[in-house]
Amino acid sequence: MVPAHVPHARVVDFDIFDPPGVEQDYFAAWQALADGQGLVWTRSNGGHWIATRGDVVRALWMDADRLSSACLAVTPGLGEVMQFIPLQQDGAEHKAYRTPVMKGLASRFVVAMEPQVEAVARELCAGLRPRQACEFVADFAEILPLNIFLTMIDVPLEDRPRLRRLGAQLTRPDGSMTVEQLKQAADDYLWPFIEKRMAAPGEDLFSRILAEPVEGRPWTVDAARRMCRNLLFGGLDTVAAMIGMVALHLARHPQDQDLLRAQSDLIPAAADELMRRYPTVSVSRNAVADVAVDGVTIRAGDLVYLPSVLHNLDPACFDRPEEVDFARSLSPMRHTTLGAGAHRCVGAGLARMEVIVFLREWLAAIPRFALAPDQPVTMKGGNVGACTRLPLVWTA
């Protein structure tokens, strides 16, 4: 059913988890929705708004006063069950809990992690190079960031496959688990680690955050569970998706591989530009007040879906947005790959460092590579879009 306040001309049939053509091209699937209107209403997933023009996406992402993060997603019931800290909080409460998390992910800790990221990347590359081929998603993109995150929170690396399955259910649920079962599975896994860190803090990320008081108060067990649950899921998919898209670009544009090998000092700028060009994260907001935008009104209680791709690739927001230009010199704060405003990704610095290290180590170790000619690239939609298969080949 379409609410009475939604104009008929704004109604579309568009499933954010399965846009038409998404398996072949995530970006084209989303851009097909950008027809000049800034906001449309989809009947899918219980019915919700989708911001479809760059200026509207960005403005609504920045509006933390009238649009709350409490809903978490358009998936019915997910937000009520997960109760992430700080992601689902607003206002002063969000700031109070976000501060310790930001301290735990401070730049000095990110810099200290870089040698470990380099070591993991080099080991993976060394194992892959003699094979002259790989399925990049499974063989590299899903391993590097997750290994680093599990190292940061000091949990066993052999748990990676189990946690990947949980992450997939959050970003693209397939119905095999209820949201309650997903939460319980995460909590059952995390609780022994949380209990240990609260009793005897170590040097890991969870310990650093839990050692920071929240406005002068120690963390409660409930708040600690919700925060660790948030960081666990937040660390599972986003960087893997980002690295996959960067590798896809380089496979399609060997001249960019050659340039970055010849001028490795360009790699940080290249990382920033590739992250801008290939955004795959979208967020959901629930309106707590009426919002008039683009000639329609988002009513209090409505859900709004905000795809970063439709901001970053809007030619009204960026010059030549689909062109990759390593000399663009655009601050990451200007685009929406890692969010915007009060809820910008707490791990933005870590994500950027991992992409830079990937580029540096992969291009140093792997010769000029290309897409496997006889195997298709496949992608998926959802709250974090990604390549699901990326077959690459090279010669020794």
Tab-separated table of C-alpha atoms in Angstrom:
chain	number	residue	atom	x	y	z
A	1	MET	CA	0.000	0.000	0.000
A	2	VAL	CA	1.233	3.491	-0.878
A	3	PRO	CA	0.620	6.177	1.801
A	4	ALA	CA	-1.750	8.989	0.865
A	5	HIS	CA	0.972	11.654	1.092
A	6	VAL	CA	3.091	9.967	-1.618
A	7	PRO	CA	2.318	11.324	-5.124
A	8	HIS	CA	1.539	8.591	-7.635
A	9	ALA	CA	4.222	9.920	-9.988
A	10	ARG	CA	6.878	9.177	-7.356
A	11	VAL	CA	6.009	5.485	-6.953
A	12	VAL	CA	8.419	2.884	-8.361
A	13	ASP	CA	9.003	-0.835	-8.010
A	14	PHE	CA	12.638	-1.038	-6.949
A	15	ASP	CA	14.076	-3.573	-4.522
A	16	ILE	CA	17.289	-2.203	-3.017
A	17	PHE	CA	18.468	-5.764	-2.369
A	18	ASP	CA	17.953	-6.824	-5.983
A	19	PRO	CA	17.874	-3.877	-8.430
A	20	PRO	CA	17.353	-4.893	-12.072
A	21	GLY	CA	20.707	-5.746	-13.627
A	22	VAL	CA	22.690	-5.515	-10.389
A	23	GLU	CA	24.487	-8.818	-10.949
A	24	GLN	CA	26.090	-7.383	-14.082
A	25	ASP	CA	26.661	-3.774	-12.932
A	26	TYR	CA	25.840	-2.426	-9.479
A	27	PHE	CA	26.420	1.170	-10.541
A	28	ALA	CA	24.318	1.071	-13.711
A	29	ALA	CA	21.505	-0.607	-11.774
A	30	TRP	CA	21.353	2.319	-9.367
A	31	GLN	CA	21.909	5.021	-11.959
A	32	ALA	CA	18.851	3.780	-13.852
A	33	LEU	CA	16.813	5.183	-10.959
A	34	ALA	CA	18.275	8.692	-11.346
A	35	ASP	CA	15.841	10.367	-13.752
A	36	GLY	CA	15.918	13.912	-12.384
A	37	GLN	CA	13.545	13.463	-9.469
A	38	GLY	CA	15.202	13.757	-6.089
A	39	LEU	CA	12.993	11.352	-4.192
A	40	VAL	CA	10.919	8.295	-5.116
A	41	TRP	CA	8.824	5.830	-3.136
A	42	THR	CA	9.264	2.096	-3.614
A	43	ARG	CA	6.651	-0.488	-2.654
A	44	SER	CA	9.371	-3.069	-1.938
A	45	ASN	CA	10.495	-4.084	1.559
A	46	GLY	CA	7.429	-2.644	3.262
A	47	GLY	CA	7.571	0.681	1.402
A	48	HIS	CA	10.090	3.500	1.821
A	49	TRP	CA	11.539	6.594	0.169
A	50	ILE	CA	14.770	6.480	-1.860
A	51	ALA	CA	16.816	9.625	-2.441
A	52	THR	CA	17.755	9.554	-6.116
A	53	ARG	CA	19.581	12.822	-6.817
A	54	GLY	CA	22.974	13.729	-5.426
A	55	ASP	CA	22.050	16.954	-3.672
A	56	VAL	CA	19.094	15.269	-1.971
A	57	VAL	CA	21.151	12.243	-0.898
A	58	ARG	CA	23.792	14.491	0.654
A	59	ALA	CA	21.353	16.905	2.329
A	60	LEU	CA	19.345	14.108	3.926
A	61	TRP	CA	22.499	12.255	5.015
A	62	MET	CA	23.602	15.413	6.820
A	63	ASP	CA	20.203	16.024	8.471
A	64	ALA	CA	20.670	14.321	11.825
A	65	ASP	CA	18.026	16.468	13.525
A	66	ARG	CA	14.968	15.362	11.563
A	67	LEU	CA	16.222	12.002	10.309
A	68	SER	CA	17.147	9.417	12.914
A	69	SER	CA	19.538	6.487	12.534
A	70	ALA	CA	17.514	4.326	14.916
A	71	CYS	CA	15.905	2.209	12.178
A	72	LEU	CA	19.293	0.867	10.968
A	73	ALA	CA	17.821	-0.574	7.752
A	74	VAL	CA	14.634	-0.962	5.740
A	75	THR	CA	14.617	-4.645	6.730
A	76	PRO	CA	11.596	-4.894	9.069
A	77	GLY	CA	12.571	-5.338	12.702
A	78	LEU	CA	16.340	-5.239	12.199
A	79	GLY	CA	16.927	-1.941	13.980
A	80	GLU	CA	14.696	-2.786	16.936
A	81	VAL	CA	16.621	-6.005	17.490
A	82	MET	CA	20.226	-4.953	16.828
A	83	GLN	CA	20.305	-1.698	18.837
A	84	PHE	CA	23.834	-0.833	17.704
A	85	ILE	CA	25.963	1.658	19.670
A	86	PRO	CA	26.816	4.238	18.418
A	87	LEU	CA	25.421	3.697	14.905
A	88	GLN	CA	21.723	3.739	15.858
A	89	GLN	CA	21.939	6.591	18.326
A	90	ASP	CA	21.158	10.251	17.756
A	91	GLY	CA	22.072	13.622	19.205
A	92	ALA	CA	23.851	13.919	22.537
A	93	GLU	CA	23.591	10.187	23.251
A	94	HIS	CA	25.282	9.381	19.945
A	95	LYS	CA	28.096	11.855	20.640
A	96	ALA	CA	28.671	10.473	24.140
A	97	TYR	CA	29.188	6.911	22.896
A	98	ARG	CA	30.860	7.784	19.598
A	99	THR	CA	33.680	9.633	21.399
A	100	PRO	CA	35.211	6.529	23.060
A	101	VAL	CA	34.909	4.595	19.801
A	102	MET	CA	36.712	7.362	17.915
A	103	LYS	CA	39.447	7.387	20.559
A	104	GLY	CA	39.851	3.642	20.152
A	105	LEU	CA	40.286	4.121	16.398
A	106	ALA	CA	42.542	7.202	16.673
A	107	SER	CA	45.062	7.817	13.897
A	108	ARG	CA	48.019	6.715	16.011
A	109	PHE	CA	46.481	3.251	16.351
A	110	VAL	CA	45.754	3.128	12.611
A	111	VAL	CA	49.381	4.047	11.846
A	112	ALA	CA	50.577	1.372	14.247
A	113	MET	CA	48.462	-1.226	12.433
A	114	GLU	CA	49.959	-0.499	9.010
A	115	PRO	CA	52.895	-2.965	9.262
A	116	GLN	CA	50.437	-5.746	10.116
A	117	VAL	CA	48.255	-4.875	7.133
A	118	GLU	CA	51.350	-4.875	4.911
A	119	ALA	CA	52.422	-8.274	6.231
A	120	VAL	CA	49.021	-9.855	5.586
A	121	ALA	CA	48.811	-8.328	2.096
A	122	ARG	CA	52.321	-9.511	1.193
A	123	GLU	CA	51.627	-13.027	2.409
A	124	LEU	CA	48.427	-13.208	0.374
A	125	CYS	CA	50.138	-11.837	-2.738
A	126	ALA	CA	53.061	-14.242	-2.379
A	127	GLY	CA	50.682	-17.168	-2.290
A	128	LEU	CA	48.671	-15.969	-5.272
A	129	ARG	CA	51.381	-14.826	-7.712
A	130	PRO	CA	52.576	-18.304	-8.853
A	131	ARG	CA	48.991	-19.332	-9.583
A	132	GLN	CA	48.690	-16.697	-12.345
A	133	ALA	CA	44.984	-16.415	-11.550
A	134	CYS	CA	42.619	-15.931	-8.639
A	135	GLU	CA	39.034	-15.313	-7.709
A	136	PHE	CA	39.884	-12.006	-6.098
A	137	VAL	CA	36.855	-11.700	-3.797
A	138	ALA	CA	37.379	-15.024	-2.018
A	139	ASP	CA	41.171	-15.145	-2.343
A	140	PHE	CA	42.006	-11.597	-1.222
A	141	ALA	CA	39.243	-9.013	-0.712
A	142	GLU	CA	37.347	-10.999	1.915
A	143	ILE	CA	40.525	-12.071	3.712
A	144	LEU	CA	42.658	-8.942	4.154
A	145	PRO	CA	40.251	-6.536	5.935
A	146	LEU	CA	38.596	-9.224	8.012
A	147	ASN	CA	41.932	-10.646	9.177
A	148	ILE	CA	43.022	-7.144	10.167
A	149	PHE	CA	39.785	-6.428	12.007
A	150	LEU	CA	39.880	-9.743	13.883
A	151	THR	CA	43.479	-9.001	14.828
A	152	MET	CA	42.425	-5.555	16.111
A	153	ILE	CA	39.778	-7.057	18.390
A	154	ASP	CA	42.053	-10.018	19.222
A	155	VAL	CA	39.780	-12.899	18.236
A	156	PRO	CA	40.809	-16.088	16.374
A	157	LEU	CA	41.372	-15.776	12.615
A	158	GLU	CA	39.919	-19.244	12.087
A	159	ASP	CA	36.511	-17.775	12.994
A	160	ARG	CA	36.505	-15.756	9.752
A	161	PRO	CA	34.098	-17.965	7.719
A	162	ARG	CA	31.567	-18.051	10.551
A	163	LEU	CA	31.613	-14.274	10.884
A	164	ARG	CA	31.417	-13.698	7.121
A	165	ARG	CA	28.136	-15.616	7.067
A	166	LEU	CA	26.736	-13.416	9.824
A	167	GLY	CA	27.823	-10.258	8.007
A	168	ALA	CA	26.107	-11.368	4.807
A	169	GLN	CA	22.834	-11.851	6.685
A	170	LEU	CA	22.967	-8.268	7.947
A	171	THR	CA	23.707	-6.528	4.647
A	172	ARG	CA	21.722	-8.803	2.321
A	173	PRO	CA	19.419	-11.114	4.304
A	174	ASP	CA	18.325	-14.287	2.506
A	175	GLY	CA	15.676	-15.426	4.991
A	176	SER	CA	17.726	-18.285	6.424
A	177	MET	CA	17.960	-16.499	9.796
A	178	THR	CA	15.539	-14.245	11.616
A	179	VAL	CA	16.918	-10.934	12.856
A	180	GLU	CA	16.611	-12.265	16.416
A	181	GLN	CA	18.685	-15.320	15.518
A	182	LEU	CA	21.293	-13.105	13.847
A	183	LYS	CA	21.633	-10.906	16.933
A	184	GLN	CA	21.821	-13.913	19.225
A	185	ALA	CA	24.473	-15.587	17.098
A	186	ALA	CA	26.612	-12.437	17.232
A	187	ASP	CA	26.117	-12.023	20.974
A	188	ASP	CA	26.893	-15.670	21.714
A	189	TYR	CA	30.123	-15.324	19.775
A	190	LEU	CA	31.181	-12.004	21.288
A	191	TRP	CA	30.261	-12.405	24.948
A	192	PRO	CA	33.332	-14.408	26.118
A	193	PHE	CA	35.608	-11.748	24.581
A	194	ILE	CA	33.595	-8.849	26.043
A	195	GLU	CA	33.520	-10.408	29.502
A	196	LYS	CA	37.284	-10.897	29.467
A	197	ARG	CA	38.003	-7.328	28.278
A	198	MET	CA	35.719	-5.756	30.862
A	199	ALA	CA	37.392	-7.716	33.644
A	200	ALA	CA	40.977	-7.350	32.424
A	201	PRO	CA	41.471	-4.890	29.543
A	202	GLY	CA	44.231	-5.622	27.049
A	203	GLU	CA	45.670	-3.700	24.103
A	204	ASP	CA	42.980	-4.606	21.569
A	205	LEU	CA	40.336	-2.308	20.090
A	206	PHE	CA	37.483	-3.463	22.331
A	207	SER	CA	39.650	-2.995	25.423
A	208	ARG	CA	40.708	0.523	24.388
A	209	ILE	CA	37.123	1.603	23.849
A	210	LEU	CA	35.733	-0.014	26.988
A	211	ALA	CA	38.499	1.617	29.048
A	212	GLU	CA	37.190	5.056	27.987
A	213	PRO	CA	34.366	6.303	30.227
A	214	VAL	CA	31.090	7.479	28.709
A	215	GLU	CA	30.629	10.990	30.075
A	216	GLY	CA	32.460	9.945	33.232
A	217	ARG	CA	30.600	6.646	33.641
A	218	PRO	CA	31.934	3.124	33.021
A	219	TRP	CA	30.374	1.056	30.270
A	220	THR	CA	27.456	-1.120	31.278
A	221	VAL	CA	27.346	-4.729	30.108
A	222	ASP	CA	24.376	-3.962	27.835
A	223	ALA	CA	26.092	-0.971	26.227
A	224	ALA	CA	29.318	-2.950	25.782
A	225	ARG	CA	27.432	-5.740	24.012
A	226	ARG	CA	25.722	-3.270	21.684
A	227	MET	CA	28.957	-1.458	20.851
A	228	CYS	CA	30.939	-4.630	20.159
A	229	ARG	CA	28.058	-5.975	18.077
A	230	ASN	CA	28.149	-2.746	16.042
A	231	LEU	CA	31.907	-2.892	15.434
A	232	LEU	CA	31.810	-6.572	14.539
A	233	PHE	CA	29.241	-6.105	11.801
A	234	GLY	CA	30.733	-2.794	10.706
A	235	GLY	CA	34.095	-4.440	10.083
A	236	LEU	CA	32.878	-7.399	8.050
A	237	ASP	CA	31.820	-6.155	4.621
A	238	THR	CA	32.543	-2.540	3.760
A	239	VAL	CA	36.309	-2.591	3.162
A	240	ALA	CA	36.122	-5.957	1.380
A	241	ALA	CA	33.566	-4.447	-1.018
A	242	MET	CA	35.720	-1.369	-1.537
A	243	ILE	CA	38.882	-3.334	-2.328
A	244	GLY	CA	36.962	-5.523	-4.761
A	245	MET	CA	35.728	-2.515	-6.729
A	246	VAL	CA	39.214	-0.983	-6.808
A	247	ALA	CA	40.669	-4.219	-8.171
A	248	LEU	CA	37.909	-4.382	-10.788
A	249	HIS	CA	38.771	-0.875	-11.979
A	250	LEU	CA	42.465	-1.687	-12.280
A	251	ALA	CA	41.752	-4.918	-14.172
A	252	ARG	CA	39.658	-2.945	-16.651
A	253	HIS	CA	42.196	-0.094	-16.915
A	254	PRO	CA	45.723	-1.531	-17.177
A	255	GLN	CA	47.105	1.924	-17.939
A	256	ASP	CA	46.228	2.917	-14.356
A	257	GLN	CA	48.105	-0.126	-13.072
A	258	ASP	CA	51.157	0.934	-15.060
A	259	LEU	CA	50.930	4.527	-13.857
A	260	LEU	CA	50.723	3.571	-10.176
A	261	ARG	CA	53.572	1.083	-10.491
A	262	ALA	CA	55.731	3.739	-12.141
A	263	GLN	CA	54.695	6.515	-9.742
A	264	SER	CA	53.870	4.888	-6.427
A	265	ASP	CA	53.720	8.311	-4.765
A	266	LEU	CA	50.337	8.725	-6.516
A	267	ILE	CA	48.821	5.799	-4.608
A	268	PRO	CA	47.259	7.771	-1.695
A	269	ALA	CA	45.553	10.159	-4.128
A	270	ALA	CA	44.523	7.194	-6.289
A	271	ALA	CA	42.984	5.478	-3.272
A	272	ASP	CA	40.928	8.581	-2.485
A	273	GLU	CA	39.734	8.900	-6.075
A	274	LEU	CA	38.876	5.218	-6.514
A	275	MET	CA	36.952	5.240	-3.241
A	276	ARG	CA	34.987	8.232	-4.523
A	277	ARG	CA	34.302	6.635	-7.905
A	278	TYR	CA	33.121	3.260	-6.590
A	279	PRO	CA	30.878	3.807	-3.531
A	280	THR	CA	28.679	0.899	-2.504
A	281	VAL	CA	27.359	1.731	0.985
A	282	SER	CA	23.794	2.925	1.552
A	283	VAL	CA	22.108	3.865	4.825
A	284	SER	CA	18.535	4.057	6.082
A	285	ARG	CA	16.964	6.805	8.167
A	286	ASN	CA	13.591	7.156	9.872
A	287	ALA	CA	11.989	10.585	9.921
A	288	VAL	CA	11.200	11.977	13.379
A	289	ALA	CA	9.724	15.170	11.919
A	290	ASP	CA	8.197	16.127	8.598
A	291	VAL	CA	10.813	17.004	5.980
A	292	ALA	CA	9.824	18.964	2.879
A	293	VAL	CA	12.232	18.200	0.041
A	294	ASP	CA	12.078	18.099	-3.753
A	295	GLY	CA	8.415	19.091	-3.834
A	296	VAL	CA	7.200	16.292	-1.568
A	297	THR	CA	7.017	15.732	2.180
A	298	ILE	CA	8.696	12.934	4.064
A	299	ARG	CA	6.307	12.383	6.953
A	300	ALA	CA	7.434	11.569	10.480
A	301	GLY	CA	7.611	7.777	10.656
A	302	ASP	CA	8.634	7.296	7.009
A	303	LEU	CA	11.822	5.424	6.135
A	304	VAL	CA	14.343	6.969	3.734
A	305	TYR	CA	17.093	5.075	1.918
A	306	LEU	CA	20.251	7.020	1.012
A	307	PRO	CA	22.569	5.445	-1.612
A	308	SER	CA	26.040	6.990	-1.701
A	309	VAL	CA	26.390	5.988	-5.356
A	310	LEU	CA	23.744	8.501	-6.430
A	311	HIS	CA	25.621	11.358	-4.762
A	312	ASN	CA	29.130	10.457	-5.877
A	313	LEU	CA	28.171	9.805	-9.507
A	314	ASP	CA	25.843	12.781	-9.980
A	315	PRO	CA	27.320	15.182	-12.576
A	316	ALA	CA	25.552	18.062	-10.827
A	317	CYS	CA	27.651	17.337	-7.711
A	318	PHE	CA	31.001	16.365	-9.236
A	319	ASP	CA	32.746	17.249	-12.478
A	320	ARG	CA	33.057	14.201	-14.767
A	321	PRO	CA	31.999	11.906	-11.907
A	322	GLU	CA	32.418	8.611	-13.772
A	323	GLU	CA	35.947	9.456	-14.875
A	324	VAL	CA	38.779	8.363	-12.602
A	325	ASP	CA	41.221	11.250	-12.235
A	326	PHE	CA	44.097	10.717	-9.813
A	327	ALA	CA	44.790	14.466	-9.901
A	328	ARG	CA	41.282	15.373	-8.781
A	329	SER	CA	42.588	16.329	-5.294
A	330	LEU	CA	39.160	16.059	-3.728
A	331	SER	CA	38.885	15.770	0.043
A	332	PRO	CA	37.196	12.531	1.133
A	333	MET	CA	34.898	14.727	3.218
A	334	ARG	CA	33.301	16.006	-0.009
A	335	HIS	CA	31.958	12.677	-1.194
A	336	THR	CA	29.748	10.166	0.598
A	337	THR	CA	31.607	6.848	0.244
A	338	LEU	CA	32.311	6.837	3.989
A	339	GLY	CA	29.224	8.789	5.000
A	340	ALA	CA	28.713	12.397	5.953
A	341	GLY	CA	27.912	14.504	8.970
A	342	ALA	CA	27.552	13.249	12.532
A	343	HIS	CA	27.458	9.598	11.449
A	344	ARG	CA	30.466	9.556	9.122
A	345	CYS	CA	32.167	6.158	9.359
A	346	VAL	CA	34.199	5.841	12.583
A	347	GLY	CA	36.637	3.579	10.738
A	348	ALA	CA	37.219	5.914	7.776
A	349	GLY	CA	40.936	6.328	8.498
A	350	LEU	CA	41.462	2.589	8.846
A	351	ALA	CA	39.564	1.884	5.613
A	352	ARG	CA	41.650	4.397	3.673
A	353	MET	CA	44.886	2.961	5.039
A	354	GLU	CA	43.856	-0.569	4.031
A	355	VAL	CA	43.047	0.513	0.459
A	356	ILE	CA	46.416	2.311	0.193
A	357	VAL	CA	48.303	-0.725	1.495
A	358	PHE	CA	46.385	-3.015	-0.867
A	359	LEU	CA	47.325	-0.874	-3.865
A	360	ARG	CA	50.950	-0.628	-2.830
A	361	GLU	CA	51.479	-4.309	-2.052
A	362	TRP	CA	49.337	-5.818	-4.818
A	363	LEU	CA	50.844	-3.690	-7.592
A	364	ALA	CA	54.375	-4.412	-6.337
A	365	ALA	CA	53.808	-8.176	-6.232
A	366	ILE	CA	51.378	-9.010	-9.035
A	367	PRO	CA	52.246	-8.344	-12.702
A	368	ARG	CA	49.813	-6.598	-15.032
A	369	PHE	CA	46.494	-8.374	-14.489
A	370	ALA	CA	43.194	-8.517	-16.333
A	371	LEU	CA	39.719	-9.968	-16.078
A	372	ALA	CA	39.560	-13.677	-16.862
A	373	PRO	CA	38.133	-13.750	-20.401
A	374	ASP	CA	35.995	-16.860	-19.906
A	375	GLN	CA	34.506	-16.072	-16.476
A	376	PRO	CA	31.977	-13.317	-15.717
A	377	VAL	CA	32.261	-10.706	-12.986
A	378	THR	CA	29.180	-10.789	-10.756
A	379	MET	CA	27.879	-8.255	-8.233
A	380	LYS	CA	25.191	-7.912	-5.583
A	381	GLY	CA	22.989	-5.165	-4.188
A	382	GLY	CA	21.974	-4.508	-0.598
A	383	ASN	CA	23.140	-2.112	2.082
A	384	VAL	CA	26.707	-2.857	0.994
A	385	GLY	CA	26.946	-3.609	-2.716
A	386	ALA	CA	29.954	-5.609	-3.857
A	387	CYS	CA	31.538	-7.880	-6.408
A	388	THR	CA	30.632	-11.454	-5.547
A	389	ARG	CA	32.998	-12.940	-8.136
A	390	LEU	CA	36.012	-11.224	-9.659
A	391	PRO	CA	38.163	-13.687	-11.649
A	392	LEU	CA	41.590	-12.237	-12.483
A	393	VAL	CA	44.501	-13.566	-14.570
A	394	TRP	CA	48.115	-12.541	-15.145
A	395	THR	CA	51.353	-13.973	-16.484
A	396	ALA	CA	54.432	-14.522	-14.341
